[in-house]
Amino acid sequence: MPIKPPLNDRALHLLKVLVERYIDEGQPVGSRALAKEAGLNLSPATIRNVMADLEDLGLITAPHTSAGRMPTNSGYRLFIDTLLTVRPLEEQFIRQLNEEIVQQQSPADLLEATSRLLSETTHMAGVVMLPRHETQTFTHIEFLPLSEGRLLVILISGQQEIQNKIIQAPREFTPAELQAAANFLNSRFAGRDVSQVKETLLREVRDAREKLSQELLDAAHLSELALNPAAPPRKPLLVSGEINLMDFSELAHIDQFRHLFETLHQKEDMIRLMDRCIQSPGVKIFIGEESGHRAFDQCSLVTSSYSINDRAVGVLGVIGPTRMEYERVIPLVDLTAKLVGAALNLQSLPPS
Amino acid sequence: MPIKPPLNDRALHLLKVLVERYIDEGQPVGSRALAKEAGLNLSPATIRNVMADLEDLGLITAPHTSAGRMPTNSGYRLFIDTLLTVRPLEEQFIRQLNEEIVQQQSPADLLEATSRLLSETTHMAGVVMLPRHETQTFTHIEFLPLSEGRLLVILISGQQEIQNKIIQAPREFTPAELQAAANFLNSRFAGRDVSQVKETLLREVRDAREKLSQELLDAAHLSELALNPAAPPRKPLLVSGEINLMDFSELAHIDQFRHLFETLHQKEDMIRLMDRCIQSPGVKIFIGEESGHRAFDQCSLVTSSYSINDRAVGVLGVIGPTRMEYERVIPLVDLTAKLVGAALNLQSLPPS
DNA sequence: TTTTAGCACTCTCAAATCGAGAGTGCTAAT
DNA sequence: ATTAGCACTCTCGATTTGAGAGTGCTAAAA
């Protein structure tokens, strides 16, 4: 016998309405309610038949015999991939958001504010992964002698980001030597990537080790030390508004919330997860366990990478219950990533 | 008729045992239990009479007619002020703690680790208020010209703490002028307080305005800008282990916890509160509303200031439920403050 | 063939009831 | 001053109950 196409337009439409309604109300949706909402002039009984089909396909589920249905994670996935109609953001709102972002003084402030804004506008948790050290542009370096052969390295990179680091010099250097080393690096490498600079330096030293004087070798060694991300920007992940997540009943169970909170703050896993999003542009969505983390069972993560000079350097997004208003959140994350990128580009004025 | 002394030794002893027991178990203590615990060979009935007296004095209270009694905030206060016997810390534990503190690389790391350690060892929340900018020792300053008349100021203060700041120069300066200004400040003021330096500078300029050349005035103005704490170290308060507070049933009610969490992170109030502790040395304890904050109704705050060169520069402590093990927490906070002070002193090596 | 009305059935949730247990306050005896 | 005894109060968990919501199935209608 011919199997009827499991997903005709009507079923899809009903799924869409069901998901929207569930996102709105947070209650399992029954056949009667869905019949009214759908505007298809069908009786609850008919709706029930369709719902039974959708349940067979694993798209919706009922918490118990006599409750309505709610979307499963696959249901959400299908909804997001093919049914979702995003709601465009209001001009007014966009302007305000941009306002708040560009008024920040430094890149660090900017990204912190962004994390806060993400959480405030969505009433969920905002996350921002800072630009990786390696992908930053080398702009200027300076050495300052401290006591006992230690040196303070000041490294200014692309976005006017300033890094301080104290290193142990391989030997004593005179101020003149330090100045010379700094001058060399500054004139030769300004504008290149920090990681490139290091590579180039290493290669050149290797290729020409014999021909170089001890002084030069020392200086090169020094520079190499200075460029090492020895002090990686302490946990390059900003999380804010975690507490908002307590407002969602599905996450508000003490131990579950605690687990979630800890995963969010024990940042390694988060960083690894978000790192995967940096590759391809546009908004990415992880639903439930898709993120590979038990603690996120009932959560979705909506992310987008942001770029400086057309190059993706970081990732930002929000975390909330799977039951979130994707139609609003997705364009918001998308927009925020673009605004942040633009603002960071503006802030990166080259030093003299 | 002669009113019998309301608080004889026996009553005090019973109060002490009751508080200890309540801290241990978290359950209201009944007369039978207290009779056994107290070791006084009294019957529950007698105990009941004493308990009634203590209740009249507002030191203990019963949540309902037929539950045991639990301490009120005044009860805790009396307990802490006159009944508490602190338990000395184990040598072994002290060594470990010190180990963890001194192994940190920088003052910033050290204080962050301290906050974490406070929360981990007490299973409550740890707070550390960073040294105020003003009370830091001026050690070294450097100016780096950027584009468009902006200058990067690098200010090294007492504890090897490095501050970067970008300022708009009042006019263009030549590198030589900048060098001269830096040299002047470094040679003249090294080792003084940052705030003192600023004051002195202002005064001298005011006193001798007419006699000074425009160049010198400009340089002074520049230095003044540079020393302004224009970018106050972003919220100088580290909080960690907040989530631990969820484990205490008395704080685990969603909305109450949320309020607490927000107060803790909306740092202004916390900073103001802890600032009051910096004046006098030793451990300070705020019980319940003593801290002046509704959100802390059921919390106690145990703090101590820590010192560099015998001068109190910051405050640290823990926050937990009023029902905390004061006998262990108090010596712990005390010790931690001392270890942190010592470690910070060690780390402050003057630059060459 | 698709849709619908009807109906018995299932399950949850909130309210009501109940008994056990803990602890009290008071009184009278020691 | 202390204690035994006792009636009383209150909480807490288990159990019951009824209302409400929603389902699946069947048979009739379109």
PDB file of C-alpha atoms in Angstrom, chain A residues 55-283:
ATOM      1  CA  GLU A  55       4.461  12.413  17.272  1.00  0.00           C
ATOM      2  CA  ASP A  56       5.273   9.253  15.320  1.00  0.00           C
ATOM      3  CA  LEU A  57       7.888  11.226  13.437  1.00  0.00           C
ATOM      4  CA  GLY A  58       9.441  12.336  16.695  1.00  0.00           C
ATOM      5  CA  LEU A  59       8.763  16.000  16.160  1.00  0.00           C
ATOM      6  CA  ILE A  60       6.470  16.550  19.099  1.00  0.00           C
ATOM      7  CA  THR A  61       5.831  14.748  22.322  1.00  0.00           C
ATOM      8  CA  ALA A  62       3.362  14.714  25.158  1.00  0.00           C
ATOM      9  CA  PRO A  63       4.627  14.846  28.736  1.00  0.00           C
ATOM     10  CA  HIS A  64       1.798  12.492  29.728  1.00  0.00           C
ATOM     11  CA  THR A  65      -1.296  10.923  28.232  1.00  0.00           C
ATOM     12  CA  SER A  66      -3.640  13.738  28.749  1.00  0.00           C
ATOM     13  CA  ALA A  67      -1.579  16.825  28.232  1.00  0.00           C
ATOM     14  CA  GLY A  68      -1.114  18.647  24.953  1.00  0.00           C
ATOM     15  CA  ARG A  69       2.020  18.239  22.846  1.00  0.00           C
ATOM     16  CA  MET A  70       5.267  20.160  22.934  1.00  0.00           C
ATOM     17  CA  PRO A  71       8.106  20.221  20.411  1.00  0.00           C
ATOM     18  CA  THR A  72      10.999  17.800  20.732  1.00  0.00           C
ATOM     19  CA  ASN A  73      14.473  18.972  19.878  1.00  0.00           C
ATOM     20  CA  SER A  74      14.072  17.603  16.354  1.00  0.00           C
ATOM     21  CA  GLY A  75      10.836  19.524  16.197  1.00  0.00           C
ATOM     22  CA  TYR A  76      12.643  22.721  17.062  1.00  0.00           C
ATOM     23  CA  ARG A  77      15.340  21.870  14.550  1.00  0.00           C
ATOM     24  CA  LEU A  78      12.835  21.435  11.718  1.00  0.00           C
ATOM     25  CA  PHE A  79      11.009  24.561  12.816  1.00  0.00           C
ATOM     26  CA  ILE A  80      14.147  26.647  12.776  1.00  0.00           C
ATOM     27  CA  ASP A  81      15.523  25.254   9.548  1.00  0.00           C
ATOM     28  CA  THR A  82      12.452  25.440   7.378  1.00  0.00           C
ATOM     29  CA  LEU A  83       9.459  27.024   9.065  1.00  0.00           C
ATOM     30  CA  LEU A  84      10.772  30.027  10.919  1.00  0.00           C
ATOM     31  CA  THR A  85       9.864  33.494   9.743  1.00  0.00           C
ATOM     32  CA  VAL A  86      12.187  35.952  11.429  1.00  0.00           C
ATOM     33  CA  ARG A  87      10.720  39.209  12.528  1.00  0.00           C
ATOM     34  CA  PRO A  88      12.726  42.200  11.281  1.00  0.00           C
ATOM     35  CA  LEU A  89      14.029  44.492  14.000  1.00  0.00           C
ATOM     36  CA  GLU A  90      12.758  48.017  14.348  1.00  0.00           C
ATOM     37  CA  GLU A  91      14.906  50.840  12.992  1.00  0.00           C
ATOM     38  CA  GLN A  92      14.544  52.636  16.273  1.00  0.00           C
ATOM     39  CA  PHE A  93      15.827  49.654  18.218  1.00  0.00           C
ATOM     40  CA  ILE A  94      18.772  49.127  15.891  1.00  0.00           C
ATOM     41  CA  ARG A  95      19.844  52.723  16.297  1.00  0.00           C
ATOM     42  CA  GLN A  96      19.662  52.510  20.067  1.00  0.00           C
ATOM     43  CA  LEU A  97      21.666  49.318  20.162  1.00  0.00           C
ATOM     44  CA  ASN A  98      24.339  50.734  17.903  1.00  0.00           C
ATOM     45  CA  GLU A  99      24.430  53.870  20.014  1.00  0.00           C
ATOM     46  CA  GLU A 100      25.175  51.865  23.124  1.00  0.00           C
ATOM     47  CA  ILE A 101      27.878  49.889  21.403  1.00  0.00           C
ATOM     48  CA  VAL A 102      29.815  52.659  19.722  1.00  0.00           C
ATOM     49  CA  GLN A 103      29.852  54.917  22.748  1.00  0.00           C
ATOM     50  CA  GLN A 104      32.225  52.538  24.518  1.00  0.00           C
ATOM     51  CA  GLN A 105      35.751  53.783  24.990  1.00  0.00           C
ATOM     52  CA  SER A 106      37.860  50.719  24.435  1.00  0.00           C
ATOM     53  CA  PRO A 107      37.442  47.362  22.746  1.00  0.00           C
ATOM     54  CA  ALA A 108      37.397  45.676  26.128  1.00  0.00           C
ATOM     55  CA  ASP A 109      34.601  47.914  27.353  1.00  0.00           C
ATOM     56  CA  LEU A 110      32.792  47.443  24.104  1.00  0.00           C
ATOM     57  CA  LEU A 111      32.738  43.686  24.312  1.00  0.00           C
ATOM     58  CA  GLU A 112      31.744  43.714  27.924  1.00  0.00           C
ATOM     59  CA  ALA A 113      28.901  46.067  27.145  1.00  0.00           C
ATOM     60  CA  THR A 114      27.884  43.825  24.277  1.00  0.00           C
ATOM     61  CA  SER A 115      27.611  40.836  26.535  1.00  0.00           C
ATOM     62  CA  ARG A 116      25.463  42.862  28.895  1.00  0.00           C
ATOM     63  CA  LEU A 117      23.305  44.170  26.057  1.00  0.00           C
ATOM     64  CA  LEU A 118      22.741  40.688  24.703  1.00  0.00           C
ATOM     65  CA  SER A 119      21.504  39.494  28.040  1.00  0.00           C
ATOM     66  CA  GLU A 120      19.366  42.555  28.676  1.00  0.00           C
ATOM     67  CA  THR A 121      17.640  42.618  25.322  1.00  0.00           C
ATOM     68  CA  THR A 122      16.860  38.913  25.331  1.00  0.00           C
ATOM     69  CA  HIS A 123      16.341  38.431  29.085  1.00  0.00           C
ATOM     70  CA  MET A 124      18.596  35.420  28.759  1.00  0.00           C
ATOM     71  CA  ALA A 125      22.349  34.964  29.175  1.00  0.00           C
ATOM     72  CA  GLY A 126      24.775  36.738  26.857  1.00  0.00           C
ATOM     73  CA  VAL A 127      28.172  35.359  25.916  1.00  0.00           C
ATOM     74  CA  VAL A 128      31.037  37.021  24.086  1.00  0.00           C
ATOM     75  CA  MET A 129      34.245  35.305  23.168  1.00  0.00           C
ATOM     76  CA  LEU A 130      37.056  37.803  22.894  1.00  0.00           C
ATOM     77  CA  PRO A 131      39.258  38.003  19.819  1.00  0.00           C
ATOM     78  CA  ARG A 132      41.943  35.409  19.964  1.00  0.00           C
ATOM     79  CA  HIS A 133      45.336  36.801  20.710  1.00  0.00           C
ATOM     80  CA  GLU A 134      46.872  35.201  17.661  1.00  0.00           C
ATOM     81  CA  THR A 135      44.568  36.735  15.141  1.00  0.00           C
ATOM     82  CA  GLN A 136      45.409  40.247  16.196  1.00  0.00           C
ATOM     83  CA  THR A 137      47.453  42.668  14.235  1.00  0.00           C
ATOM     84  CA  PHE A 138      50.856  43.590  15.500  1.00  0.00           C
ATOM     85  CA  THR A 139      51.075  47.355  15.734  1.00  0.00           C
ATOM     86  CA  HIS A 140      53.667  48.476  18.209  1.00  0.00           C
ATOM     87  CA  ILE A 141      55.938  47.059  20.866  1.00  0.00           C
ATOM     88  CA  GLU A 142      57.949  48.621  23.644  1.00  0.00           C
ATOM     89  CA  PHE A 143      60.400  47.233  26.224  1.00  0.00           C
ATOM     90  CA  LEU A 144      60.816  48.687  29.685  1.00  0.00           C
ATOM     91  CA  PRO A 145      63.569  47.389  31.964  1.00  0.00           C
ATOM     92  CA  LEU A 146      62.566  46.438  35.487  1.00  0.00           C
ATOM     93  CA  SER A 147      64.813  45.181  38.244  1.00  0.00           C
ATOM     94  CA  GLU A 148      66.736  41.910  38.156  1.00  0.00           C
ATOM     95  CA  GLY A 149      66.760  41.449  34.431  1.00  0.00           C
ATOM     96  CA  ARG A 150      63.025  41.432  34.118  1.00  0.00           C
ATOM     97  CA  LEU A 151      61.395  43.346  31.329  1.00  0.00           C
ATOM     98  CA  LEU A 152      57.990  44.871  30.952  1.00  0.00           C
ATOM     99  CA  VAL A 153      56.711  44.284  27.447  1.00  0.00           C
ATOM    100  CA  ILE A 154      54.015  46.568  26.139  1.00  0.00           C
ATOM    101  CA  LEU A 155      52.363  45.198  23.048  1.00  0.00           C
ATOM    102  CA  ILE A 156      49.819  47.260  21.177  1.00  0.00           C
ATOM    103  CA  SER A 157      47.796  45.217  18.765  1.00  0.00           C
ATOM    104  CA  GLY A 158      45.309  46.018  16.053  1.00  0.00           C
ATOM    105  CA  GLN A 159      42.322  47.265  17.923  1.00  0.00           C
ATOM    106  CA  GLN A 160      44.253  49.586  20.177  1.00  0.00           C
ATOM    107  CA  GLU A 161      44.294  46.699  22.582  1.00  0.00           C
ATOM    108  CA  ILE A 162      47.174  47.028  24.979  1.00  0.00           C
ATOM    109  CA  GLN A 163      48.834  44.055  26.557  1.00  0.00           C
ATOM    110  CA  ASN A 164      51.330  44.133  29.376  1.00  0.00           C
ATOM    111  CA  LYS A 165      53.571  41.283  30.198  1.00  0.00           C
ATOM    112  CA  ILE A 166      56.574  40.830  32.407  1.00  0.00           C
ATOM    113  CA  ILE A 167      59.226  38.496  31.085  1.00  0.00           C
ATOM    114  CA  GLN A 168      62.565  37.310  32.316  1.00  0.00           C
ATOM    115  CA  ALA A 169      65.236  38.481  29.893  1.00  0.00           C
ATOM    116  CA  PRO A 170      67.755  35.865  28.765  1.00  0.00           C
ATOM    117  CA  ARG A 171      70.503  38.304  29.727  1.00  0.00           C
ATOM    118  CA  GLU A 172      70.882  41.932  30.736  1.00  0.00           C
ATOM    119  CA  PHE A 173      70.141  44.375  27.941  1.00  0.00           C
ATOM    120  CA  THR A 174      71.155  47.986  27.784  1.00  0.00           C
ATOM    121  CA  PRO A 175      68.378  50.511  27.196  1.00  0.00           C
ATOM    122  CA  ALA A 176      69.874  51.179  23.786  1.00  0.00           C
ATOM    123  CA  GLU A 177      69.676  47.519  22.851  1.00  0.00           C
ATOM    124  CA  LEU A 178      66.100  47.352  23.945  1.00  0.00           C
ATOM    125  CA  GLN A 179      65.277  50.424  21.959  1.00  0.00           C
ATOM    126  CA  ALA A 180      66.944  48.936  18.927  1.00  0.00           C
ATOM    127  CA  ALA A 181      65.050  45.672  19.233  1.00  0.00           C
ATOM    128  CA  ALA A 182      61.755  47.499  19.581  1.00  0.00           C
ATOM    129  CA  ASN A 183      62.527  49.747  16.638  1.00  0.00           C
ATOM    130  CA  PHE A 184      63.377  46.773  14.503  1.00  0.00           C
ATOM    131  CA  LEU A 185      60.135  44.975  15.269  1.00  0.00           C
ATOM    132  CA  ASN A 186      58.040  48.097  14.901  1.00  0.00           C
ATOM    133  CA  SER A 187      59.415  49.163  11.558  1.00  0.00           C
ATOM    134  CA  ARG A 188      59.600  45.710  10.084  1.00  0.00           C
ATOM    135  CA  PHE A 189      56.344  44.103  11.194  1.00  0.00           C
ATOM    136  CA  ALA A 190      53.751  46.778  11.878  1.00  0.00           C
ATOM    137  CA  GLY A 191      50.393  45.751  10.450  1.00  0.00           C
ATOM    138  CA  ARG A 192      51.141  42.042  10.228  1.00  0.00           C
ATOM    139  CA  ASP A 193      49.524  39.366  12.331  1.00  0.00           C
ATOM    140  CA  VAL A 194      51.053  38.668  15.684  1.00  0.00           C
ATOM    141  CA  SER A 195      51.269  34.993  14.897  1.00  0.00           C
ATOM    142  CA  GLN A 196      52.817  35.707  11.503  1.00  0.00           C
ATOM    143  CA  VAL A 197      55.385  37.944  13.100  1.00  0.00           C
ATOM    144  CA  LYS A 198      56.422  35.209  15.444  1.00  0.00           C
ATOM    145  CA  GLU A 199      56.647  32.634  12.683  1.00  0.00           C
ATOM    146  CA  THR A 200      58.638  34.864  10.401  1.00  0.00           C
ATOM    147  CA  LEU A 201      61.001  35.681  13.197  1.00  0.00           C
ATOM    148  CA  LEU A 202      61.529  32.047  14.076  1.00  0.00           C
ATOM    149  CA  ARG A 203      62.113  31.083  10.478  1.00  0.00           C
ATOM    150  CA  GLU A 204      64.602  33.830   9.798  1.00  0.00           C
ATOM    151  CA  VAL A 205      66.570  33.021  12.888  1.00  0.00           C
ATOM    152  CA  ARG A 206      66.654  29.355  11.987  1.00  0.00           C
ATOM    153  CA  ASP A 207      67.711  30.041   8.423  1.00  0.00           C
ATOM    154  CA  ALA A 208      70.476  32.402   9.334  1.00  0.00           C
ATOM    155  CA  ARG A 209      71.593  31.327  12.755  1.00  0.00           C
ATOM    156  CA  GLU A 210      75.253  31.077  11.807  1.00  0.00           C
ATOM    157  CA  LYS A 211      75.472  34.449  10.188  1.00  0.00           C
ATOM    158  CA  LEU A 212      73.982  36.370  13.066  1.00  0.00           C
ATOM    159  CA  SER A 213      75.854  37.956  15.921  1.00  0.00           C
ATOM    160  CA  GLN A 214      75.145  36.881  19.475  1.00  0.00           C
ATOM    161  CA  GLU A 215      73.536  40.257  20.098  1.00  0.00           C
ATOM    162  CA  LEU A 216      71.063  39.771  17.305  1.00  0.00           C
ATOM    163  CA  LEU A 217      70.250  36.264  18.385  1.00  0.00           C
ATOM    164  CA  ASP A 218      69.586  37.465  21.895  1.00  0.00           C
ATOM    165  CA  ALA A 219      67.350  40.210  20.616  1.00  0.00           C
ATOM    166  CA  ALA A 220      65.427  37.771  18.482  1.00  0.00           C
ATOM    167  CA  HIS A 221      65.038  35.446  21.419  1.00  0.00           C
ATOM    168  CA  LEU A 222      63.787  38.348  23.456  1.00  0.00           C
ATOM    169  CA  SER A 223      61.232  39.325  20.848  1.00  0.00           C
ATOM    170  CA  GLU A 224      60.045  35.791  20.623  1.00  0.00           C
ATOM    171  CA  LEU A 225      59.483  35.650  24.350  1.00  0.00           C
ATOM    172  CA  ALA A 226      57.653  38.926  24.185  1.00  0.00           C
ATOM    173  CA  LEU A 227      55.279  37.755  21.498  1.00  0.00           C
ATOM    174  CA  ASN A 228      54.451  34.475  23.152  1.00  0.00           C
ATOM    175  CA  PRO A 229      50.946  34.588  24.490  1.00  0.00           C
ATOM    176  CA  ALA A 230      52.470  33.472  27.766  1.00  0.00           C
ATOM    177  CA  ALA A 231      49.719  35.209  29.658  1.00  0.00           C
ATOM    178  CA  PRO A 232      46.753  34.274  27.542  1.00  0.00           C
ATOM    179  CA  PRO A 233      44.052  36.854  28.064  1.00  0.00           C
ATOM    180  CA  ARG A 234      42.546  35.278  31.154  1.00  0.00           C
ATOM    181  CA  LYS A 235      39.628  33.143  30.034  1.00  0.00           C
ATOM    182  CA  PRO A 236      38.618  35.027  26.914  1.00  0.00           C
ATOM    183  CA  LEU A 237      34.906  34.597  27.528  1.00  0.00           C
ATOM    184  CA  LEU A 238      32.450  37.076  28.954  1.00  0.00           C
ATOM    185  CA  VAL A 239      29.212  35.730  30.346  1.00  0.00           C
ATOM    186  CA  SER A 240      26.467  37.928  31.702  1.00  0.00           C
ATOM    187  CA  GLY A 241      22.879  37.680  32.754  1.00  0.00           C
ATOM    188  CA  GLU A 242      23.262  34.035  33.813  1.00  0.00           C
ATOM    189  CA  ILE A 243      20.807  34.772  36.551  1.00  0.00           C
ATOM    190  CA  ASN A 244      18.114  35.542  34.015  1.00  0.00           C
ATOM    191  CA  LEU A 245      17.990  31.862  33.218  1.00  0.00           C
ATOM    192  CA  MET A 246      16.475  31.227  36.604  1.00  0.00           C
ATOM    193  CA  ASP A 247      13.283  32.879  35.417  1.00  0.00           C
ATOM    194  CA  PHE A 248      12.522  30.025  33.072  1.00  0.00           C
ATOM    195  CA  SER A 249      10.647  27.377  34.917  1.00  0.00           C
ATOM    196  CA  GLU A 250      12.214  24.586  32.877  1.00  0.00           C
ATOM    197  CA  LEU A 251      15.656  25.592  34.150  1.00  0.00           C
ATOM    198  CA  ALA A 252      14.754  26.740  37.630  1.00  0.00           C
ATOM    199  CA  HIS A 253      15.347  23.449  39.382  1.00  0.00           C
ATOM    200  CA  ILE A 254      18.120  24.064  41.815  1.00  0.00           C
ATOM    201  CA  ASP A 255      20.572  21.328  40.908  1.00  0.00           C
ATOM    202  CA  GLN A 256      20.010  21.613  37.187  1.00  0.00           C
ATOM    203  CA  PHE A 257      20.512  25.346  37.272  1.00  0.00           C
ATOM    204  CA  ARG A 258      23.599  24.915  39.328  1.00  0.00           C
ATOM    205  CA  HIS A 259      25.049  22.514  36.808  1.00  0.00           C
ATOM    206  CA  LEU A 260      24.249  24.933  34.013  1.00  0.00           C
ATOM    207  CA  PHE A 261      25.815  27.815  35.877  1.00  0.00           C
ATOM    208  CA  GLU A 262      28.980  25.882  36.523  1.00  0.00           C
ATOM    209  CA  THR A 263      29.337  24.778  32.929  1.00  0.00           C
ATOM    210  CA  LEU A 264      28.939  28.381  31.870  1.00  0.00           C
ATOM    211  CA  HIS A 265      31.668  29.547  34.234  1.00  0.00           C
ATOM    212  CA  GLN A 266      34.014  26.646  33.878  1.00  0.00           C
ATOM    213  CA  LYS A 267      34.769  28.319  30.616  1.00  0.00           C
ATOM    214  CA  GLU A 268      36.958  25.818  28.818  1.00  0.00           C
ATOM    215  CA  ASP A 269      34.120  23.802  27.366  1.00  0.00           C
ATOM    216  CA  MET A 270      32.217  26.893  26.364  1.00  0.00           C
ATOM    217  CA  ILE A 271      35.240  28.274  24.601  1.00  0.00           C
ATOM    218  CA  ARG A 272      35.784  25.049  22.725  1.00  0.00           C
ATOM    219  CA  LEU A 273      32.165  25.019  21.683  1.00  0.00           C
ATOM    220  CA  MET A 274      32.106  28.587  20.505  1.00  0.00           C
ATOM    221  CA  ASP A 275      35.409  28.234  18.792  1.00  0.00           C
ATOM    222  CA  ARG A 276      33.730  25.863  16.378  1.00  0.00           C
ATOM    223  CA  CYS A 277      31.453  28.701  15.296  1.00  0.00           C
ATOM    224  CA  ILE A 278      34.206  31.006  14.234  1.00  0.00           C
ATOM    225  CA  GLN A 279      34.836  29.229  10.959  1.00  0.00           C
ATOM    226  CA  SER A 280      31.715  29.939   8.984  1.00  0.00           C
ATOM    227  CA  PRO A 281      29.861  33.223   8.984  1.00  0.00           C
ATOM    228  CA  GLY A 282      26.236  33.784   9.924  1.00  0.00           C
ATOM    229  CA  VAL A 283      24.084  32.630  12.777  1.00  0.00           C
TER     230      VAL A 283
END
